[in-house]
Amino acid sequence: MKFTLTQNDSKSKARAGLVETDHGTIETPIFMPVGTAGTVKAVHQRELDTDIQAQIILGNTYHLYLRPGLEILEKAGGLHKFNGWEKPILTDSGGYQVFSLAGTRKIKEDGVMFKSHIDGSKHHFTPENVMDIQRSIGADIIMAFDECTPYPCEFSYARNSMEMTHRWLKRCIDRFDSTEGKYGYSQTLFPIVQGSVYPDLRKQSAEFIASCDREGNAIGGLSVGEPAEMMYEMTEQVADILPSDKPRYLMGVGTPANILECIALGVDMFDCVMPTRNARNGMLFTSEGIINIRNEKWKDDFSPIDPAIAGYVSTFYSRAYVRHLTISKEILAAQIASVHNLSFYLWLVKEARKHIIAGDFSVWKDQMVKKVSTRL
Amino acid sequence: MKFTLTQNDSKSKARAGLVETDHGTIETPIFMPVGTAGTVKAVHQRELDTDIQAQIILGNTYHLYLRPGLEILEKAGGLHKFNGWEKPILTDSGGYQVFSLAGTRKIKEDGVMFKSHIDGSKHHFTPENVMDIQRSIGADIIMAFDECTPYPCEFSYARNSMEMTHRWLKRCIDRFDSTEGKYGYSQTLFPIVQGSVYPDLRKQSAEFIASCDREGNAIGGLSVGEPAEMMYEMTEQVADILPSDKPRYLMGVGTPANILECIALGVDMFDCVMPTRNARNGMLFTSEGIINIRNEKWKDDFSPIDPAIAGYVSTFYSRAYVRHLTISKEILAAQIASVHNLSFYLWLVKEARKHIIAGDFSVWKDQMVKKVSTRL
């Protein structure tokens, strides 16, 4: 993987760059649609490529490990071949999902025992086997196995957890560096900064992660319920420590405004289920603000969802039609809203990149944050 | 509307033709995807057009009348404008749905009182207002208000019902012929033959329908549970009576084999929820036979769904991937299966048309009926 810094914004810490992988180049800042079980929910691969213009998508280790399972994925030749997505893929480590299974998992120094949410079967994730699993899935970017602390979180828990995450990282690196990709292309490992909302822990973690000198770095444990200001503060502090010649990935963030603010703090990569999950609940993100498509006010609004967004669905379908589909619980409602919201997220980061390169990012960002936060 | 008979098959009653409407020309024999509530479930309008290559779709009067309702549809300028489908649309009369609401509807000579399945509100369908409603929806082809008898059905009930359907038809015709389309293009009314599975009633009904001299004719009340042989027998008898210079539409039929057999009996138009409904349950129709995609045997079959079908999804996605999505209850499973099954149905009638024109329909049909009925 190669990262090239194309442009630094003069009035903020925003930057434009290029991440080159064996499956193609990613223009940063970038938003990565979440494809939990090998599918971005309700979206065809062709739509991801040509309408949404996604450059990289996420897969989820926990889900893919359980179903279809590694045997099938290996026989297929990896996730790219299995689902037909030929551009880059990033997999999370599965830690986030496993730790969410409160009551059915046990964390020890060695790793985590957990029960499948599908059939109750018992499984064990360790830093080592999570590297092996992600090798088998065949992601271009592999995430370290970490513990994502909840919010709020006691200082002592956060410190102990962070220290374990650091010890696990060493084991991840040892395993990753002593193994090879299975499908002939290269994979890279991103470590993850933790430390909850405690500045001294975040500093300690960011310095440790930076010292590991991997090809890219991630910021985890944020956007888990803390106030947005606290999330920005932690992000800024960490981003300032992480090396500027490597991409910075802020995990699980966020709203359109969150993404713009964090681009301004020097973040390059984002992922979030919000555009697809909220789509399935009738929330449309547009360049003028947020639409709750269930509202009566849209019932005879025959204007397109968002004429500013180039993708097919955003200009083809009217708000009135999408409202009708949503009220009628039609599958097409979820399809349209998902493709539209992702098209909007990708449009947003592409516009941000343009403005960074044009040199007027900060002015544009402040206007845009207001717009995208408005309820229409 | 204009119907041109292009070719009669020499060894069967199959024929190829053209139906010209103000929204474009339909090549017959044709299959019409069902878009109950103004959407073919799980299918984008663009996919209907370019992948499935649908030439006409159905809308459902009962559903559209209740939601979004006529006020919205009229404001939109009709269903074509509302959902963005610019090719022909046929609407059923709503009778079939209303009569299915056993216990919540009352049939009288004047019309049918029924309660909405959505909110329990009371409504009244009459031959007259069903014409007005279909005028407002703006379908190119409008269906008469009839009673679709269940199977089995006592002779006396079938006779009385058929006679009422005939009286209702006169009222439909009076209303239709004394009103005009609302959106500047012409609409046409198809009457419907009833008579359950009784040859003398079918004969009587077909002769009456033929005598009404409309631009096309439909055969209703079949494929409601009777044996296939009985359905073929009734279809043949009725098709022989209905004029050959007008399209014949067999309502609600059917399996791929049913469609091929009924093309051989002189039917030109078909609709059925089977390709989309069964898609949502994991059944894939292919040119080699029927696939239950949930079966273990497909878990590592990385071949495409059906390489013979040109549409995007049929060649792009593998059987193993679609199985994974289906088992995982992913929305994309329904999307892929729906687009594929409809692509297959449209491919099948297009192939039938080619073979009618080439003069080898009967031989091809017998081979194809065997293939498409095989369980893979």
Short mmCIF file of C-alpha atoms in Angstrom, two decimals, chain A residues 150-153 196-198 202 221-235 250 253 255 258 261-262 265:
data_model
loop_
_atom_site.label_atom_id
_atom_site.label_comp_id
_atom_site.label_asym_id
_atom_site.label_seq_id
_atom_site.Cartn_x
_atom_site.Cartn_y
_atom_site.Cartn_z
CA PRO A 150 -17.99 1.60 25.71
CA TYR A 151 -19.03 5.12 26.78
CA PRO A 152 -19.02 6.03 29.57
CA CYS A 153 -16.02 4.00 30.73
CA SER A 196 -11.75 6.18 25.62
CA VAL A 197 -12.23 9.93 26.25
CA TYR A 198 -9.14 10.34 28.47
CA ARG A 202 -5.32 8.81 24.01
CA GLY A 221 -13.51 3.79 20.46
CA LEU A 222 -15.17 7.03 19.40
CA SER A 223 -18.73 7.76 18.24
CA VAL A 224 -19.95 5.28 20.87
CA GLY A 225 -22.28 7.71 22.64
CA GLU A 226 -19.98 10.52 23.82
CA PRO A 227 -20.85 14.16 22.96
CA ALA A 228 -19.70 15.25 19.50
CA GLU A 229 -17.38 17.91 20.99
CA MET A 230 -15.58 15.26 23.02
CA MET A 231 -15.23 13.10 19.91
CA TYR A 232 -13.73 16.02 17.97
CA GLU A 233 -11.34 16.81 20.84
CA MET A 234 -10.05 13.22 21.03
CA THR A 235 -9.82 12.99 17.24
CA LEU A 250 -11.62 7.26 12.11
CA VAL A 253 -17.94 8.03 12.16
CA THR A 255 -23.06 12.03 10.44
CA ASN A 258 -19.09 14.74 11.85
CA GLU A 261 -15.44 18.36 10.96
CA CYS A 262 -13.10 15.40 11.22
CA LEU A 265 -8.91 17.66 11.84
#
